[in-house]
mmCIF file of C-alpha atoms and ligand atoms in Angstrom:
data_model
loop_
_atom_site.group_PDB
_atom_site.id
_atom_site.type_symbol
_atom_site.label_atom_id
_atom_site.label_comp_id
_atom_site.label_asym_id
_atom_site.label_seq_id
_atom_site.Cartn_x
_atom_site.Cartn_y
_atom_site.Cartn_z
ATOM 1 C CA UNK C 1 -4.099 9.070 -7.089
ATOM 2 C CA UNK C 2 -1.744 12.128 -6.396
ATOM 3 C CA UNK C 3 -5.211 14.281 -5.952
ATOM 4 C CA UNK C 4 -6.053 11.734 -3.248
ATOM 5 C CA UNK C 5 -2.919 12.196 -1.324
ATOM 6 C CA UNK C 6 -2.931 15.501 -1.895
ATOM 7 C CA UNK C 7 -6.856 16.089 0.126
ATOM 8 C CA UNK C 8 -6.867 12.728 2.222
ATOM 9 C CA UNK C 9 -6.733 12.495 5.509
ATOM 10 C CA UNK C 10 -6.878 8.721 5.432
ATOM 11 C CA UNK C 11 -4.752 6.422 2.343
ATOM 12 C CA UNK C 12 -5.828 2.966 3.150
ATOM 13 C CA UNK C 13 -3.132 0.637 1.417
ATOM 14 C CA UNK C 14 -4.569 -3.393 0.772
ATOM 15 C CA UNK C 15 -4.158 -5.997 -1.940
ATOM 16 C CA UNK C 16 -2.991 -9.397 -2.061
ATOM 17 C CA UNK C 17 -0.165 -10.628 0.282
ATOM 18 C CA UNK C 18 2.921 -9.962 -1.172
ATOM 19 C CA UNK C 19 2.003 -7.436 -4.442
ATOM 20 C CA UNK C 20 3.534 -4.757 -2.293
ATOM 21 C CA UNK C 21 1.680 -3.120 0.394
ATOM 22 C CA UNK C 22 4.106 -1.652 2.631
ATOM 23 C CA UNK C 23 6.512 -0.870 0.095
ATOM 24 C CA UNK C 24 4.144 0.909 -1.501
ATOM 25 C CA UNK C 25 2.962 2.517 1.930
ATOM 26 C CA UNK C 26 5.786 3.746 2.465
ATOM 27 C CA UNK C 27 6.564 5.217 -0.728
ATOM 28 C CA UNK C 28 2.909 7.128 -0.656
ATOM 29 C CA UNK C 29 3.987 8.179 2.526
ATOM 30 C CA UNK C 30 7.453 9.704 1.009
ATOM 31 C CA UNK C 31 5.376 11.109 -2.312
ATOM 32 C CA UNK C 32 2.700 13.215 -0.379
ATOM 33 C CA UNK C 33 5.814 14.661 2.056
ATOM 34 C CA UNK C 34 7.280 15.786 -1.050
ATOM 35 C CA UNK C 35 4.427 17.528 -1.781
ATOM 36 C CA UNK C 36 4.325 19.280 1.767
ATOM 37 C CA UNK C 37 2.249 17.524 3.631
ATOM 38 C CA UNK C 38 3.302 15.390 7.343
ATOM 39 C CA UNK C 39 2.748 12.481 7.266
ATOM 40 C CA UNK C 40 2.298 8.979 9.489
ATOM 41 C CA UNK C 41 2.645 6.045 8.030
ATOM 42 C CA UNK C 42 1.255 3.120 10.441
ATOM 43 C CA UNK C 43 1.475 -0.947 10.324
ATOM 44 C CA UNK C 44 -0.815 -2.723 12.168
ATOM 45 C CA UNK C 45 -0.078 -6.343 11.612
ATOM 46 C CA UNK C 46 3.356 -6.566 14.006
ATOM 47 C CA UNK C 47 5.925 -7.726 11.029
ATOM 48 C CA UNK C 48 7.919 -4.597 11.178
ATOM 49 C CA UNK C 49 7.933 -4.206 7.384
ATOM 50 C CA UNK C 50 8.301 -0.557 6.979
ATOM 51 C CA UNK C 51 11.407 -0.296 9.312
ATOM 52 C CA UNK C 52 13.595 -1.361 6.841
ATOM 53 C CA UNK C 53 12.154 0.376 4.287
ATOM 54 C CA UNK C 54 13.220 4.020 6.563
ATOM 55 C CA UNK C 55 16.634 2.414 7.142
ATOM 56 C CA UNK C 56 15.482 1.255 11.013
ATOM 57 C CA UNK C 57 15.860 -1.685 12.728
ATOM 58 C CA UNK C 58 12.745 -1.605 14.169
ATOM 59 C CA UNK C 59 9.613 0.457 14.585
ATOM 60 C CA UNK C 60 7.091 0.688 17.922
ATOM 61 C CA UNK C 61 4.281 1.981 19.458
ATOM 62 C CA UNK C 62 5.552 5.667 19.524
ATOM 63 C CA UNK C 63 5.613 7.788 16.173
ATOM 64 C CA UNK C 64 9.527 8.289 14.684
ATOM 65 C CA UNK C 65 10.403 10.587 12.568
ATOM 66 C CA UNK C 66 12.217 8.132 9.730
ATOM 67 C CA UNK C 67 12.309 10.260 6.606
ATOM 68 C CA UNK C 68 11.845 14.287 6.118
ATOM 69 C CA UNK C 69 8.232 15.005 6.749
ATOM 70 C CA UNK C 70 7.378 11.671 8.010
ATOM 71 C CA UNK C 71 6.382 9.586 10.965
ATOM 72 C CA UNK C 72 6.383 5.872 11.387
ATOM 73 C CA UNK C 73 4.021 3.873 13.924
ATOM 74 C CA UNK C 74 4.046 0.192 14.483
ATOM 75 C CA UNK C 75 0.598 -0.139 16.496
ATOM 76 C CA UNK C 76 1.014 -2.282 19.102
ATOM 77 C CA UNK C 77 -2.123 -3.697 20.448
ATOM 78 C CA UNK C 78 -1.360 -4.145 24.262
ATOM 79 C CA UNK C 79 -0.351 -0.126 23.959
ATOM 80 C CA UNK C 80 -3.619 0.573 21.988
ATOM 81 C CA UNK C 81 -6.049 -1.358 24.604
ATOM 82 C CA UNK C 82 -4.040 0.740 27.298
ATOM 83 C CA UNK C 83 -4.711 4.038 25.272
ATOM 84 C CA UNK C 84 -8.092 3.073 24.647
ATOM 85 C CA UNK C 85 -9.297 1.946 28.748
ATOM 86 C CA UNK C 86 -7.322 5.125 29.920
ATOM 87 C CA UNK C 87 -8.986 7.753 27.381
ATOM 88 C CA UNK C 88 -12.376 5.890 29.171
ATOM 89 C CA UNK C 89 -11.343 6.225 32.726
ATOM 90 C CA UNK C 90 -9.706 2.637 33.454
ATOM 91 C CA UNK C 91 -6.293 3.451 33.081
ATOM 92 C CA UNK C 92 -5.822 1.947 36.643
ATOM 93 C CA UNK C 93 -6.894 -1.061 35.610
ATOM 94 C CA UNK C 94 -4.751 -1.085 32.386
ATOM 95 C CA UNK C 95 -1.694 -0.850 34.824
ATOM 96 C CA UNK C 96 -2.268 -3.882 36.149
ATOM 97 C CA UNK C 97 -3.248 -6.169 33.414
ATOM 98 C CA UNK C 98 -1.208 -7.819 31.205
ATOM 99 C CA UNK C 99 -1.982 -8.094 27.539
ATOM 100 C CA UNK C 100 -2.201 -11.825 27.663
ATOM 101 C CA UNK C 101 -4.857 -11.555 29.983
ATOM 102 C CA UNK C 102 -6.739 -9.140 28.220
ATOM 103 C CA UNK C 103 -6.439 -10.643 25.097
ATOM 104 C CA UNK C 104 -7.913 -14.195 25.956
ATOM 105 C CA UNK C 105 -10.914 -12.204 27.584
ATOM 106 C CA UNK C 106 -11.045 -10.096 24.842
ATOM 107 C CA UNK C 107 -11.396 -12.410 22.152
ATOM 108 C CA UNK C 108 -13.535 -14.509 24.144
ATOM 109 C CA UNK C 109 -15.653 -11.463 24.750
ATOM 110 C CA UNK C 110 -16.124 -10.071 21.159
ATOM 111 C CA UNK C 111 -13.810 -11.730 17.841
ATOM 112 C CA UNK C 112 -12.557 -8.769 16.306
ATOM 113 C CA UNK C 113 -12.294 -6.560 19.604
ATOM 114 C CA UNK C 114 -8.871 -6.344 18.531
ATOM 115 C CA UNK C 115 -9.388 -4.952 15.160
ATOM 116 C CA UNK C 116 -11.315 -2.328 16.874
ATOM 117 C CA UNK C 117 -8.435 -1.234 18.923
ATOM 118 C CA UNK C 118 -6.009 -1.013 15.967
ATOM 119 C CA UNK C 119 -8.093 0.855 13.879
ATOM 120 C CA UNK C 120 -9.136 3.193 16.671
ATOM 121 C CA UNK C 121 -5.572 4.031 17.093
ATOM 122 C CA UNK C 122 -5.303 4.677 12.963
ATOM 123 C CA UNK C 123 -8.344 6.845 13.524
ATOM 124 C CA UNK C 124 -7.280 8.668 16.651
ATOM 125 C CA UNK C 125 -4.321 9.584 14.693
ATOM 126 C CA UNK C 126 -5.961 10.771 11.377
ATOM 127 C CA UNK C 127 -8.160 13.029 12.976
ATOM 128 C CA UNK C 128 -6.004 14.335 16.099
ATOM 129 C CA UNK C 129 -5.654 18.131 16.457
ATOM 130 C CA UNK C 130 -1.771 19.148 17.576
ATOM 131 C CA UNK C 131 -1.084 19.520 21.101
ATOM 132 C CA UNK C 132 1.881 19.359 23.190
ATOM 133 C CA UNK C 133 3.547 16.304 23.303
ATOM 134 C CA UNK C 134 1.930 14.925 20.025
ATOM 135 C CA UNK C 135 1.980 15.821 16.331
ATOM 136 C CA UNK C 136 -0.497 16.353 14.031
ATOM 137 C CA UNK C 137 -0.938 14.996 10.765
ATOM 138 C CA UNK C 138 -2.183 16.195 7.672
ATOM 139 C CA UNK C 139 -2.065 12.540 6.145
ATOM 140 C CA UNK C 140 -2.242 9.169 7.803
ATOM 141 C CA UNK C 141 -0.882 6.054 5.333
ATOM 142 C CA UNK C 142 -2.394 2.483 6.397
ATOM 143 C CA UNK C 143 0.034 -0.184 5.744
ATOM 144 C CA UNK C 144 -3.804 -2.466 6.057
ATOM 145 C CA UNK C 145 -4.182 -6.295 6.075
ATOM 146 C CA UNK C 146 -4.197 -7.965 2.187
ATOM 147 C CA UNK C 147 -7.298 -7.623 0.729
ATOM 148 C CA UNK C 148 -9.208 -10.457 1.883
ATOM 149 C CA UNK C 149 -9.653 -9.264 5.786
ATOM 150 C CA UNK C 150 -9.658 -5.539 4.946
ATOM 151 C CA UNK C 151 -13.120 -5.016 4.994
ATOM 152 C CA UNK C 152 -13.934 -6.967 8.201
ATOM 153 C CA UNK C 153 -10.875 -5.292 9.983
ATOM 154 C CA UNK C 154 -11.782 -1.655 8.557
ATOM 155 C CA UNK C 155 -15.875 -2.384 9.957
ATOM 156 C CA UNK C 156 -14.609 -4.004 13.345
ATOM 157 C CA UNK C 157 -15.379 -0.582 15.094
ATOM 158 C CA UNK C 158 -19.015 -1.360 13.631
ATOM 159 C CA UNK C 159 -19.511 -4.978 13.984
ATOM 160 C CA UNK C 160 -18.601 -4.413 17.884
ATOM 161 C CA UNK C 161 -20.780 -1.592 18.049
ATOM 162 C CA UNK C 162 -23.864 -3.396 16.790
ATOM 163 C CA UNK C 163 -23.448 -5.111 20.601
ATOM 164 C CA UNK C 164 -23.895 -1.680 22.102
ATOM 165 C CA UNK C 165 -25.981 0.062 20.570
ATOM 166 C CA UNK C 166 -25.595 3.693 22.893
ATOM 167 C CA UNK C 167 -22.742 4.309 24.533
ATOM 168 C CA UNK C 168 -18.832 4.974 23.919
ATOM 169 C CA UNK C 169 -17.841 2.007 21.469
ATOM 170 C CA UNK C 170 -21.513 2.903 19.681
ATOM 171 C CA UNK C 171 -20.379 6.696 19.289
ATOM 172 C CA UNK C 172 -16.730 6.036 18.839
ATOM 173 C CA UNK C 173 -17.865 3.376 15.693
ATOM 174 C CA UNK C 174 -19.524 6.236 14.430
ATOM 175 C CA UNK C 175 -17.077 8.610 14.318
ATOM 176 C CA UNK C 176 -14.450 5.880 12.707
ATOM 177 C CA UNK C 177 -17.332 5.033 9.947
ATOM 178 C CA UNK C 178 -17.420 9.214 9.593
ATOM 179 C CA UNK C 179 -13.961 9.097 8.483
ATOM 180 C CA UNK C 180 -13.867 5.522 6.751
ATOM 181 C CA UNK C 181 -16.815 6.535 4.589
ATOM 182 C CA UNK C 182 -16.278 9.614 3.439
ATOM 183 C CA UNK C 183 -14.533 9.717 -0.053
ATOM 184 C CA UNK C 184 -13.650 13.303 0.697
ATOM 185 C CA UNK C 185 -11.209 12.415 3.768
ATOM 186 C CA UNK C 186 -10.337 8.347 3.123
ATOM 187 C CA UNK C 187 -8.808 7.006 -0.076
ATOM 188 C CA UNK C 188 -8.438 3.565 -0.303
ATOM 189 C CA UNK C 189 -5.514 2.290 -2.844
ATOM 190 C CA UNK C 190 -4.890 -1.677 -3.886
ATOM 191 C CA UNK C 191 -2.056 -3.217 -4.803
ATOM 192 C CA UNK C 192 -1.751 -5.880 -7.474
ATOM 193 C CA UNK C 193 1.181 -7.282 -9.846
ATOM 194 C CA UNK C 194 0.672 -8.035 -13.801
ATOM 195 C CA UNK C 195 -0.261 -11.589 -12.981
ATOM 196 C CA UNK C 196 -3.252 -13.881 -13.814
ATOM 197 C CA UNK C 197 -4.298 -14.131 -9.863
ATOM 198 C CA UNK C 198 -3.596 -11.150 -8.585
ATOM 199 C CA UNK C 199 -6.011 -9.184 -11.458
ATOM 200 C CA UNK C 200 -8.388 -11.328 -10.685
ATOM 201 C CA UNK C 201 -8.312 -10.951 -6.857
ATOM 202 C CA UNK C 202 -7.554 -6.871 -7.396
ATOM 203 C CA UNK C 203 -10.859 -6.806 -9.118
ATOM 204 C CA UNK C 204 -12.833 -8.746 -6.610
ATOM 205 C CA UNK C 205 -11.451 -6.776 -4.010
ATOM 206 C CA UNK C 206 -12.587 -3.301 -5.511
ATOM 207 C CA UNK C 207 -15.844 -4.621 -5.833
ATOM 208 C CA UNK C 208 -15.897 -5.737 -1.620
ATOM 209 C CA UNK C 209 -14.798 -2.745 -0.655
ATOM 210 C CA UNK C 210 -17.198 -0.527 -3.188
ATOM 211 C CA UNK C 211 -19.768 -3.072 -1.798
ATOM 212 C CA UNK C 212 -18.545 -2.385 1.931
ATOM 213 C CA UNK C 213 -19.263 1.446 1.393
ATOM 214 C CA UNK C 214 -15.640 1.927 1.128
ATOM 215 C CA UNK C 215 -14.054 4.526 -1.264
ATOM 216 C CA UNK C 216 -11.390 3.285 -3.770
ATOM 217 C CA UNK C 217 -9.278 5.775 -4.863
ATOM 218 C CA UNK C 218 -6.998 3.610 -7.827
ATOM 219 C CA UNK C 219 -4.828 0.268 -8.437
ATOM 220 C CA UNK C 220 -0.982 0.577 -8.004
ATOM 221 C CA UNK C 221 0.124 -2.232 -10.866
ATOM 222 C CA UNK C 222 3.354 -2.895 -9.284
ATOM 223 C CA UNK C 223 6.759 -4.634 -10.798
ATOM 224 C CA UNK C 224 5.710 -4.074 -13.689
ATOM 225 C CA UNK C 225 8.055 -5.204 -16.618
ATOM 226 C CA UNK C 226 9.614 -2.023 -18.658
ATOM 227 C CA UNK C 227 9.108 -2.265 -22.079
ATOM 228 C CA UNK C 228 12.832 -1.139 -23.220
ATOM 229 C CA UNK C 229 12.206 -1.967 -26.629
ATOM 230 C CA UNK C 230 8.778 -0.453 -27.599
ATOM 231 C CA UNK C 231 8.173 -0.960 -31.395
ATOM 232 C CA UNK C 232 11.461 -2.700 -31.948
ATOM 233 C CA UNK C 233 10.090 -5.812 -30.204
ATOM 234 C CA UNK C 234 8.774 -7.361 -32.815
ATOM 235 C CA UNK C 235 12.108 -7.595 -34.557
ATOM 236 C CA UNK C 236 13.351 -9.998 -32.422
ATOM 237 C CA UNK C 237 11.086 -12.983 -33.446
ATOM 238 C CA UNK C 238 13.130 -12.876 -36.347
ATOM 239 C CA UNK C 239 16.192 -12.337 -35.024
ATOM 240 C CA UNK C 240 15.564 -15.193 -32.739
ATOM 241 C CA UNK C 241 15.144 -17.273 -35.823
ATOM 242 C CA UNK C 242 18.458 -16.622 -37.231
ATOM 243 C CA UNK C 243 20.668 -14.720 -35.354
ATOM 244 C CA UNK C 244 23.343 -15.102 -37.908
ATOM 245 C CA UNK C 245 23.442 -11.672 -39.574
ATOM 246 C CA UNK C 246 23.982 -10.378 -35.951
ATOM 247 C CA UNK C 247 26.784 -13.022 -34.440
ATOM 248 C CA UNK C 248 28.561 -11.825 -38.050
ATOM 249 C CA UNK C 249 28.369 -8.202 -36.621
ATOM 250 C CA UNK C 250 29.316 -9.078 -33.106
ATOM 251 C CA UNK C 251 32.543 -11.018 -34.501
ATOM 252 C CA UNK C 252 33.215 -8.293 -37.407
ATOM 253 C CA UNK C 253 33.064 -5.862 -34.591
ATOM 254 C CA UNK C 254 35.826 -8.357 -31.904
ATOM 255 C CA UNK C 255 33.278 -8.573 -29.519
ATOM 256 C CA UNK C 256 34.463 -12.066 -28.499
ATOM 257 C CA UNK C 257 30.698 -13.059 -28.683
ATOM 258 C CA UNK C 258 30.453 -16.331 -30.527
ATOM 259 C CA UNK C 259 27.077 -17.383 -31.988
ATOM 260 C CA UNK C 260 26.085 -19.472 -29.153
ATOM 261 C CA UNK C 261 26.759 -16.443 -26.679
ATOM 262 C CA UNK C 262 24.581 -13.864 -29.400
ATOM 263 C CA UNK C 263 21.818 -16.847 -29.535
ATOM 264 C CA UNK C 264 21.621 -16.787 -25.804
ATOM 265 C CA UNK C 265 21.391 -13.238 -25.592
ATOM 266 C CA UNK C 266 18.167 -13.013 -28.341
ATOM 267 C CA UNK C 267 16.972 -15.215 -27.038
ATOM 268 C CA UNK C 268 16.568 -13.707 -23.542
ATOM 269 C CA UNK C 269 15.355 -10.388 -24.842
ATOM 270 C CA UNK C 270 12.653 -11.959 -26.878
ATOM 271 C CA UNK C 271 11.574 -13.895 -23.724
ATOM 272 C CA UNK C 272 11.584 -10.383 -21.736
ATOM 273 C CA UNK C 273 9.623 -8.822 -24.564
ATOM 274 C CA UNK C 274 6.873 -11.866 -24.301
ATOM 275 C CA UNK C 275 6.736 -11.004 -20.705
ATOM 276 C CA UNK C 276 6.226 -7.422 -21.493
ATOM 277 C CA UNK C 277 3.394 -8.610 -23.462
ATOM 278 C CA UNK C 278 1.766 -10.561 -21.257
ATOM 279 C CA UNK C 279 2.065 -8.285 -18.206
ATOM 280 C CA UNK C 280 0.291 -5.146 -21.260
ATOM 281 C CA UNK C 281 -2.400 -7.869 -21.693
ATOM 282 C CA UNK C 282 -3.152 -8.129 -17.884
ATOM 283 C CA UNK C 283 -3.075 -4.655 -17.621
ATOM 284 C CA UNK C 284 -5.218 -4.142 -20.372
ATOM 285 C CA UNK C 285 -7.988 -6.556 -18.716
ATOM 286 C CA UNK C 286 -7.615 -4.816 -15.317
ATOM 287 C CA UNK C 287 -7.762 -0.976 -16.260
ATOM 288 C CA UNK C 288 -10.795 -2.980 -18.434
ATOM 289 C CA UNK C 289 -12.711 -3.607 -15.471
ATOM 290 C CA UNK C 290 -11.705 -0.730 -12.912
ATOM 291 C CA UNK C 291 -14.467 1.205 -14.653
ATOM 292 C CA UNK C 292 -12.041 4.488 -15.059
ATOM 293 C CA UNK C 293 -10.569 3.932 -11.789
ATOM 294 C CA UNK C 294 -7.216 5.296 -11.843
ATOM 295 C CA UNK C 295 -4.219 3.033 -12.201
ATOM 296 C CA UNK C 296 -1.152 3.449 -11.838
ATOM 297 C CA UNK C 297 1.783 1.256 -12.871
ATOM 298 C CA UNK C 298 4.944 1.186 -11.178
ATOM 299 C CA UNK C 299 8.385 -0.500 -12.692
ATOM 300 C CA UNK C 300 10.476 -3.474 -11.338
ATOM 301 C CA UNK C 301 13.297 -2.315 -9.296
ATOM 302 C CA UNK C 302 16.066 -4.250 -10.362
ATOM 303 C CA UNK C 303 17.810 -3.865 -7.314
ATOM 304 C CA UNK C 304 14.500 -4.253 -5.077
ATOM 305 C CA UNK C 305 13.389 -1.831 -2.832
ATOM 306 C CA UNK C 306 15.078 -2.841 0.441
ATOM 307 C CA UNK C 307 15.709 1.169 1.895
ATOM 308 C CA UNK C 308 15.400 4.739 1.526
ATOM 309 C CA UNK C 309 17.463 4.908 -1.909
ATOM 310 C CA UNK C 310 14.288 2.477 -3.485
ATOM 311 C CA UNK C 311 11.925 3.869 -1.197
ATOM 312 C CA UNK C 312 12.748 7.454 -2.884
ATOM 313 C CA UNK C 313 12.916 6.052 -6.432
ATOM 314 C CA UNK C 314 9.664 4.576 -5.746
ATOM 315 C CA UNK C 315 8.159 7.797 -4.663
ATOM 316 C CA UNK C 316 8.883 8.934 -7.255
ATOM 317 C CA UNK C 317 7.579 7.179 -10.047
ATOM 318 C CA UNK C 318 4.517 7.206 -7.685
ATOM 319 C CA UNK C 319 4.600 11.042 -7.776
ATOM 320 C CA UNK C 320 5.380 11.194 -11.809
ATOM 321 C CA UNK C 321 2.406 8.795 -12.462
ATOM 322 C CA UNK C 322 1.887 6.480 -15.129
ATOM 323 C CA UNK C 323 1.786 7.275 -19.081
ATOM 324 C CA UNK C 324 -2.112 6.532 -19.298
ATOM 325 C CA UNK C 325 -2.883 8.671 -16.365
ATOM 326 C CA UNK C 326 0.342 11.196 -15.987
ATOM 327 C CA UNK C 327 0.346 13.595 -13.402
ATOM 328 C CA UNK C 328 -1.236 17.250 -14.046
ATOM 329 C CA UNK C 329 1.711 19.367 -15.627
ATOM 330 C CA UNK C 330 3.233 16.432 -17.603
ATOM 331 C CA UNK C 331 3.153 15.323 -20.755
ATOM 332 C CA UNK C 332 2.247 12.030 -21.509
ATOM 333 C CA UNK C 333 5.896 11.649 -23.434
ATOM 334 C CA UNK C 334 7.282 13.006 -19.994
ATOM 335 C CA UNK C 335 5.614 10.969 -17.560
ATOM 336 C CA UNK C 336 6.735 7.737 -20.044
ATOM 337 C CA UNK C 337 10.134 9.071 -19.986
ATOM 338 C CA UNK C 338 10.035 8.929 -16.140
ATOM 339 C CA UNK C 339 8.931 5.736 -16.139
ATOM 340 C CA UNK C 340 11.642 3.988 -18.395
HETATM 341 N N1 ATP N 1 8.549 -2.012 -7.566
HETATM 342 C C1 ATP N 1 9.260 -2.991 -7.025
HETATM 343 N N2 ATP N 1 10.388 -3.462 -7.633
HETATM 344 C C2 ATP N 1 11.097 -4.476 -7.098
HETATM 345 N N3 ATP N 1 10.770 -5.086 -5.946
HETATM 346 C C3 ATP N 1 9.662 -4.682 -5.285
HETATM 347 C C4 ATP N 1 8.859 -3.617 -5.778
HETATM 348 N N4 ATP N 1 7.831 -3.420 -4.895
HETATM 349 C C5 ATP N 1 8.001 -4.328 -3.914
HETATM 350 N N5 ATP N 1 9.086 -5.086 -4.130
HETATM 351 C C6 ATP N 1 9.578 -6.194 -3.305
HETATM 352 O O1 ATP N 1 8.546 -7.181 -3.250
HETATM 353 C C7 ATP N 1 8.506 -7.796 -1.975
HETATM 354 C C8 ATP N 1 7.103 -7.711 -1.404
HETATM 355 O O2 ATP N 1 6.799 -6.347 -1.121
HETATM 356 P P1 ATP N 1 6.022 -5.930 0.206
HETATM 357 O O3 ATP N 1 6.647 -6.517 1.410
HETATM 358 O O4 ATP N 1 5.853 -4.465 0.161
HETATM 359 O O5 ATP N 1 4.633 -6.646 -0.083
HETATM 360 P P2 ATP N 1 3.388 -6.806 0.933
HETATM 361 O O6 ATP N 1 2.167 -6.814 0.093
HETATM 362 O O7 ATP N 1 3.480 -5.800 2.012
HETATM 363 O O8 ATP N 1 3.680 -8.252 1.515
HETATM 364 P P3 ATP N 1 2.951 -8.937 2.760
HETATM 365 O O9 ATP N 1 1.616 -9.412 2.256
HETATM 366 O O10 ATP N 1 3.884 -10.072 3.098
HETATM 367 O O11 ATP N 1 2.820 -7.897 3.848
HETATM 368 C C9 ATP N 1 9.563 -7.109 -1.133
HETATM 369 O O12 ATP N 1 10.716 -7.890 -1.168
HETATM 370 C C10 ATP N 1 9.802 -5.788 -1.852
HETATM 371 O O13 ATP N 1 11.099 -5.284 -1.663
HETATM 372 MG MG1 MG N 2 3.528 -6.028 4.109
#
C-alpha cells in the first residue's frame, strides 16, 4: 500500500458506505505528504466530508491548502461542466446557463454525463503539468462513491464515449481509461470493517473492479478491535467464572471494588476479547480470499476521528502498516508495537 502511494498518480478510495472512505482519504492523503509528495485529495459526491476532517467548515470547487503538503477539492459539478464546455470552446455559452438547466438536458441526453464530468475533473487534475495559477500534483486521492457505483462512475468517460465514437469525449475517454487502467499510475484501495457484510461485499467488490480492468492496490480493515490482551485472553474465561480470587485482591488491596463491581469489569473484558476474536476470524477469511492482496488493518479510535489530531494518528498507523504486512524498515514486533 505505502509503495502505491509512494509511485501513484491516482489512489482511488471505495468500499461500502460508511467503513470509512473519506476518513481514510484523507489520512492517505496526510501519509504520502509525509513522505514528500503534494498532494490533492478530491470528493466528488457534495457531502463535504473531508472538511472536517482538515479542521474546515467547508470545502469548494477551488483547491485549499488544508494540511502541510496538501490540497483539498470538493468537485462541484456546475463548475466542472463550465470547465469542461470552456476547455472546448463554449465557454460563452456556459455563462449563460444555469446548472439546472444543463443538468435536466444533460441527464436526459446521456445518464451518467455527469459522472463523466466529475471524473474528468479528477483526471484533469492527476495528470496536469504546473503552470501559473495552478498546482501540480504528484498524487491525486479519490474520496470515490461506495463500492457498488464505483465501477460505473470510474467507466462513465467510456460508456459516453461509446455514443461518439471520434471526436473530443471519444479521445478524452481514452486518455481517462490511460490513466484508470494502468496499475503503474492508478491504485485503487477498499475499505471494509471486521464485520460479516462488509467482508463479504469487500470481496465482491475486488472481484468488479479486477473484472472492470481496474487495478486494486489492497484492503484498509478499518476499526479494527486492539487485541490488548494477546495470550492472556484466554484467562479470562476463567476468571469470568469465578472472579472471587480477584474481588479478594481488589478488597485486600482498598480498591473500594466490591465483587459485583470486579464481576462487571471481567466480564466486559472477556466480551471485548470475544470481539477481538471474531473481528481475527473475519480477517482471517478476508486476507483468505484477497489472493495476497495487501491488507492493511487500522485500529478503533476511541475518540473517533473527527479532525486533524485523528486524521494525523490515522496517517500514521496507515504509514507504519499492519503486523502481517509492516512497512519496509520495520520489524514485524515494531510495526505491532505501533499498532497497539
Ligand atoms: N479508525 C477509526 N476509528 C474510529 N472511528 C472511525 C475510524 N475510521 C472512521 N471512523 C468514523 O466512522 C464514521 C464513518 O467514516 P467515514 O465518514 O470516513 O465513512 P465513509 O465510508 O466515507 O461514509 P459514507 O459512505 O457515508 O461516505 C465517521 O464517524 C468516522 O469518524
Ligand atoms: Mg464518505
Amino acid at each position: 500500500m505505502l509503495e502505491a502511494l509512494d509511485r501513484a498518480r491516482l489512489v482511488v478510495v471505495t468500499g461500502k458506505g460508511g467503513t470509512g472512505k473519506t476518513t481514510v482519504a484523507a489520512g492517505l492523503a496526510v501519509a504520502a505528504a509525509g513522505r514528500g509528495r503534494r498532494v490533492l485529495v478530491a470528493e466528488v459526491e457534495g457531502r463535504q466530508g473531508l472538511a472536517g476532517l482538515f479542521g474546515r467548515p467547508a470545502l469548494d470547487h477551488r483547491e485549499a491548502r488544508v494540511a502541510e503538503g496538501v490540497h483539498a477539492l470538493a468537485v462541484d459539478p456546475d463548475e466542472s461542466l463550465r470547465e469542461y464546455l470552456a476547455r472546448f470552446g463554449f465557454a460563452p455559452l456556459a455563462r449563460l446557463l444555469t446548472w439546472s438547466h444543463l443538468n435536466r438536458f444533460i441527464t436526459a441526453a446521456a445518464p451518467g454525463l455527469g459522472d463523466v464530468l466529475l471524473v474528468g475533473k479528477v483526471w484533469e487534475a492527476a495528470t496536469r503539468e504546473a503552470r501559473p495559477g495552478s498546482a501540480a500534483y504528484d498524487l491525486v486521492v479519490l474520496d470515490a462513491p461506495p463500492t457498488g457505483r464505483v465501477v460505473p462512475f470510474l467507466r462513465a468517460p467510456e460508456t459516453v464515449a461509446e455514443l461518439a465514437r471520434v471526436g473530443p469525449i471519444r479521445s478524452q475517454a481514452d486518455r481517462v481509461r490511460a490513466l484508470l487502467d494502468d496499475p503503474g499510475l492508478t491504485a485503487v484501495v477498499l475499505t471494509c470493517l471486521p464485520e460479516e457484510l462488509p467482508v463479504t461485499e469487500t470481496l465482491e467488490g475486488v472481484a468488479a473492479l479486477g473484472k472492470a480492468g481496474l487495478p486494486v492496490a489492497g484492503v484498509v480493515a478499518n476499526r479494527v478491535t486492539g487485541d490488548r490482551l494477546g495470550g492472556r485472553g484466554a484467562r479470562l474465561a476463567a476468571l469470568a467464572r469465578d472472579p472471587g480470587p480477584l474481588a479478594a485482591a481488589a478488597a485486600a488491596a482498598g480498591t473500594g471494588l466490591d465483587d459485583a463491581a470486579v464481576a462487571t469489569l471481567v466480564g466486559e473484558a472477556r466480551d471485548r476479547q470475544r470481539q477481538v476474536a471474531r473481528e481475527r476470524r473475519l480477517l482471517k477469511e478476508l486476507r483468505g480470499g484477497l489472493d495476497g492482496l495487501p491488507l492493511v488493518e487500522l485500529p478503533f479510535l476511541a475518540g473517533g476521528v473527527a479532525g486533524p489530531d485523528g486524521l494525523r494518528a490515522l496517517a500514521g498507523q496507515l504509514a507504519a502498516g499492519s503486523p502481517e504486512h509492516p512497512a519496509s524498515g520495520r520489524t514485524r514486533r515494531a510495526a505491532g508495537t505501533a499498532r497497539a
